[in-house]
Tab-separated table of C-alpha atoms and ligand atoms in Angstrom:
chain	number	residue	atom	x	y	z
A	1	UNK	CA	12.152	8.134	-16.163
A	2	UNK	CA	8.964	6.978	-14.415
A	3	UNK	CA	5.756	8.862	-15.181
A	4	UNK	CA	5.264	11.943	-13.060
A	5	UNK	CA	2.928	11.739	-10.074
A	6	UNK	CA	-0.166	13.815	-10.733
A	7	UNK	CA	-1.453	16.314	-8.182
A	8	UNK	CA	-4.506	18.563	-8.101
A	9	UNK	CA	-4.573	21.651	-5.899
A	10	UNK	CA	-7.906	23.092	-4.739
A	11	UNK	CA	-7.904	26.693	-3.502
A	12	UNK	CA	-10.371	29.519	-2.950
A	13	UNK	CA	-8.201	32.589	-2.628
A	14	UNK	CA	-4.661	33.855	-2.543
A	15	UNK	CA	-2.915	30.643	-3.503
A	16	UNK	CA	0.409	30.938	-1.687
A	17	UNK	CA	0.293	27.239	-0.798
A	18	UNK	CA	-0.414	26.404	-4.422
A	19	UNK	CA	2.684	28.434	-5.336
A	20	UNK	CA	4.769	26.557	-2.770
A	21	UNK	CA	3.591	23.160	-4.063
A	22	UNK	CA	4.069	24.133	-7.688
A	23	UNK	CA	7.575	25.463	-6.993
A	24	UNK	CA	8.477	22.318	-5.043
A	25	UNK	CA	7.396	20.174	-8.026
A	26	UNK	CA	9.446	22.305	-10.419
A	27	UNK	CA	12.510	22.305	-8.193
A	28	UNK	CA	12.253	18.608	-7.332
A	29	UNK	CA	11.628	19.060	-3.587
A	30	UNK	CA	8.532	17.031	-4.409
A	31	UNK	CA	10.355	14.606	-6.693
A	32	UNK	CA	8.932	13.541	-10.016
A	33	UNK	CA	5.529	15.175	-9.559
A	34	UNK	CA	3.467	17.887	-11.215
A	35	UNK	CA	0.350	19.900	-10.548
A	36	UNK	CA	-1.952	18.881	-13.401
A	37	UNK	CA	-5.104	20.676	-12.283
A	38	UNK	CA	-6.124	23.651	-10.146
A	39	UNK	CA	-9.716	23.767	-8.908
A	40	UNK	CA	-11.217	26.959	-7.522
A	41	UNK	CA	-14.691	27.922	-6.366
A	42	UNK	CA	-13.879	31.627	-6.917
A	43	UNK	CA	-13.372	32.641	-10.526
A	44	UNK	CA	-11.701	35.924	-9.569
A	45	UNK	CA	-9.338	34.416	-7.005
A	46	UNK	CA	-5.624	35.161	-7.324
A	47	UNK	CA	-4.954	31.422	-7.523
A	48	UNK	CA	-6.856	31.302	-10.853
A	49	UNK	CA	-4.520	33.874	-12.411
A	50	UNK	CA	-1.533	32.004	-11.008
A	51	UNK	CA	-2.715	28.761	-12.609
A	52	UNK	CA	-3.336	30.473	-15.955
A	53	UNK	CA	0.072	32.167	-15.872
A	54	UNK	CA	1.726	28.832	-15.122
A	55	UNK	CA	-0.206	27.126	-17.956
A	56	UNK	CA	-1.839	24.659	-15.564
A	57	UNK	CA	-5.368	23.505	-16.461
A	58	UNK	CA	-7.918	25.301	-14.301
A	59	UNK	CA	-11.410	24.240	-13.309
A	60	UNK	CA	-13.026	27.352	-11.863
A	61	UNK	CA	-16.673	27.336	-10.988
A	62	UNK	CA	-19.330	29.237	-9.099
A	63	UNK	CA	-21.168	26.891	-6.695
A	64	UNK	CA	-24.358	28.994	-6.936
A	65	UNK	CA	-24.676	28.089	-10.611
A	66	UNK	CA	-25.350	24.433	-9.699
A	67	UNK	CA	-28.459	22.917	-8.113
A	68	UNK	CA	-26.421	21.295	-5.341
A	69	UNK	CA	-22.965	20.233	-4.127
A	70	UNK	CA	-23.335	16.682	-5.488
A	71	UNK	CA	-23.787	18.172	-8.955
A	72	UNK	CA	-20.627	20.301	-9.065
A	73	UNK	CA	-18.604	17.720	-7.150
A	74	UNK	CA	-19.421	15.060	-9.737
A	75	UNK	CA	-18.044	17.418	-12.412
A	76	UNK	CA	-14.890	17.985	-10.330
A	77	UNK	CA	-14.446	14.246	-9.678
A	78	UNK	CA	-14.857	13.466	-13.373
A	79	UNK	CA	-12.279	16.085	-14.334
A	80	UNK	CA	-9.816	14.797	-11.709
A	81	UNK	CA	-10.291	11.288	-13.087
A	82	UNK	CA	-9.753	12.498	-16.654
A	83	UNK	CA	-6.525	14.197	-15.541
A	84	UNK	CA	-5.511	10.965	-13.751
A	85	UNK	CA	-5.044	12.831	-10.469
A	86	UNK	CA	-3.462	10.696	-7.792
A	87	UNK	CA	-3.661	13.105	-4.851
A	88	UNK	CA	-5.928	16.096	-4.216
A	89	UNK	CA	-4.301	18.770	-2.043
A	90	UNK	CA	-6.708	21.244	-0.509
A	91	UNK	CA	-4.818	24.489	-0.001
A	92	UNK	CA	-7.129	27.142	1.372
A	93	UNK	CA	-10.187	25.539	-0.270
A	94	UNK	CA	-12.816	27.050	2.000
A	95	UNK	CA	-15.590	24.577	1.270
A	96	UNK	CA	-16.589	21.350	2.984
A	97	UNK	CA	-15.951	18.366	0.738
A	98	UNK	CA	-19.127	16.338	0.279
A	99	UNK	CA	-19.759	12.608	-0.140
A	100	UNK	CA	-19.592	12.687	-3.956
A	101	UNK	CA	-15.961	13.787	-4.088
A	102	UNK	CA	-15.013	11.888	-0.928
A	103	UNK	CA	-16.286	8.608	-2.343
A	104	UNK	CA	-14.539	9.133	-5.670
A	105	UNK	CA	-11.187	10.008	-4.028
A	106	UNK	CA	-11.414	8.292	-0.636
A	107	UNK	CA	-8.060	8.408	1.188
A	108	UNK	CA	-6.576	10.567	-1.578
A	109	UNK	CA	-7.642	14.033	-0.386
A	110	UNK	CA	-5.490	15.952	2.087
A	111	UNK	CA	-5.876	19.391	3.636
A	112	UNK	CA	-3.713	22.007	5.301
A	113	UNK	CA	-5.110	23.758	8.352
A	114	UNK	CA	-3.553	26.724	10.173
A	115	UNK	CA	-3.750	25.340	13.721
A	116	UNK	CA	-2.633	22.385	15.783
A	117	UNK	CA	-5.744	20.250	15.305
A	118	UNK	CA	-7.934	19.173	17.016
A	119	UNK	CA	-7.763	22.718	18.412
A	120	UNK	CA	-9.356	25.560	16.468
A	121	UNK	CA	-11.255	23.901	13.642
A	122	UNK	CA	-13.089	25.899	10.978
A	123	UNK	CA	-12.477	28.958	8.860
A	124	UNK	CA	-10.983	31.308	11.489
A	125	UNK	CA	-8.411	29.137	13.208
A	126	UNK	CA	-5.718	31.769	13.693
A	127	UNK	CA	-8.169	34.336	15.104
A	128	UNK	CA	-9.554	31.697	17.486
A	129	UNK	CA	-6.081	30.728	18.665
A	130	UNK	CA	-5.144	34.382	19.276
A	131	UNK	CA	-8.379	34.990	21.212
A	132	UNK	CA	-7.675	31.921	23.331
A	133	UNK	CA	-4.281	33.414	24.177
A	134	UNK	CA	-2.274	30.386	23.084
A	135	UNK	CA	1.499	30.744	23.062
A	136	UNK	CA	2.206	27.881	20.654
A	137	UNK	CA	0.678	28.080	17.181
A	138	UNK	CA	1.038	25.632	14.323
A	139	UNK	CA	-0.033	23.894	11.169
A	140	UNK	CA	-1.658	20.514	10.530
A	141	UNK	CA	-1.855	18.392	7.395
A	142	UNK	CA	-4.595	15.774	7.577
A	143	UNK	CA	-6.668	13.421	5.464
A	144	UNK	CA	-10.092	14.741	4.572
A	145	UNK	CA	-13.133	12.772	5.698
A	146	UNK	CA	-16.785	13.576	6.473
A	147	UNK	CA	-15.881	15.504	9.634
A	148	UNK	CA	-14.895	19.180	9.735
A	149	UNK	CA	-11.079	19.281	9.968
A	150	UNK	CA	-11.277	15.933	11.773
A	151	UNK	CA	-9.598	13.404	9.461
A	152	UNK	CA	-6.486	11.442	10.434
A	153	UNK	CA	-3.494	13.705	11.100
A	154	UNK	CA	-0.493	13.186	8.816
A	155	UNK	CA	1.882	15.921	9.976
A	156	UNK	CA	2.037	18.866	12.364
A	157	UNK	CA	4.524	21.623	13.068
A	158	UNK	CA	4.380	24.040	15.997
A	159	UNK	CA	6.036	27.395	16.599
A	160	UNK	CA	6.076	29.695	19.613
A	161	UNK	CA	4.444	33.108	19.348
A	162	UNK	CA	3.771	35.374	22.293
A	163	UNK	CA	2.477	38.466	20.506
A	164	UNK	CA	-1.016	39.557	19.592
A	165	UNK	CA	-0.666	40.631	15.973
A	166	UNK	CA	-2.869	38.709	13.542
A	167	UNK	CA	-0.848	39.723	10.491
A	168	UNK	CA	2.408	38.675	12.080
A	169	UNK	CA	1.148	35.280	13.213
A	170	UNK	CA	-0.566	34.681	9.854
A	171	UNK	CA	2.691	35.358	8.059
A	172	UNK	CA	4.610	33.021	10.423
A	173	UNK	CA	1.945	30.367	9.825
A	174	UNK	CA	2.354	30.709	6.067
A	175	UNK	CA	6.127	30.335	6.347
A	176	UNK	CA	5.631	27.015	8.138
A	177	UNK	CA	2.921	25.909	5.697
A	178	UNK	CA	5.079	26.539	2.635
A	179	UNK	CA	7.711	24.153	3.983
A	180	UNK	CA	5.520	21.543	5.674
A	181	UNK	CA	2.994	21.010	2.864
A	182	UNK	CA	5.512	20.185	0.089
A	183	UNK	CA	7.541	18.092	2.543
A	184	UNK	CA	4.465	16.089	3.554
A	185	UNK	CA	3.283	15.590	-0.030
A	186	UNK	CA	6.739	14.315	-0.984
A	187	UNK	CA	6.700	11.828	1.924
A	188	UNK	CA	3.190	10.613	1.095
A	189	UNK	CA	4.080	10.028	-2.563
A	190	UNK	CA	7.247	8.236	-1.526
A	191	UNK	CA	5.322	5.977	0.884
A	192	UNK	CA	2.501	5.194	-1.578
A	193	UNK	CA	4.501	4.195	-4.630
B	1	GAR	C1	-3.820	28.789	4.580
B	1	GAR	O1	-3.287	29.408	5.721
B	1	GAR	C2	-4.551	27.522	4.962
B	1	GAR	O2	-3.989	26.858	6.059
B	1	GAR	C3	-5.922	28.072	5.323
B	1	GAR	O3	-6.161	29.023	4.326
B	1	GAR	C4	-4.930	29.652	3.980
B	1	GAR	C5	-4.838	29.728	2.472
B	1	GAR	O4	-3.749	30.523	2.086
B	1	GAR	N1	-6.912	27.018	5.325
B	1	GAR	C6	-7.922	26.986	6.190
B	1	GAR	O5	-8.143	27.856	7.017
B	1	GAR	C7	-8.792	25.755	6.064
B	1	GAR	N2	-9.731	25.675	7.137
B	1	GAR	P1	-3.251	30.530	0.583
B	1	GAR	O6	-4.490	30.755	-0.303
B	1	GAR	O7	-2.298	31.669	0.510
B	1	GAR	O8	-2.613	29.207	0.304
């Protein structure tokens, strides 16, 4: 059996996408892969408890405890290198990735965003889409570069929604995310053998 492909998941909050990725690795929907590191910028985030419960190494940190982003990102990059991480999956990591991490993992960081990019970039995509009155919502997976939610698009999935209920559309978005993210990771690993 070939060595397992090594993923890191970065998340700031609830961690439902982490759960979906982790489950997909366990069940083989993402074949021959494992989450070897969870990184979180919120020590009390639910995702941290999930990682601990699953016995996955966790790097949790408080950005304010460091003089600057370059400082904590060099610690993250070093840890990812130590863990031989092949692909970093941002999953609700609500922080802009800076040059230190980008240079260390260029072309190996992907993100999930709850809109059909390039529409509705930033931290409140679903709210923005609802305010704009769109009738087709969606999810984008893209490479991370220096731009805000602007890196090359890898995959997108749309769904119709005509209502005006933020909770409902958020839950529909999550349903799509939990399928599309594992599917896309599996394809990327398959392509980059
Ligand atoms: C997800 O919907 C993800 O698309 C979004 O945060 C949520 C995290 O949920 N990311 C962004 O808005 C990035 N700009 P989760 O913690 O349950 O996975």
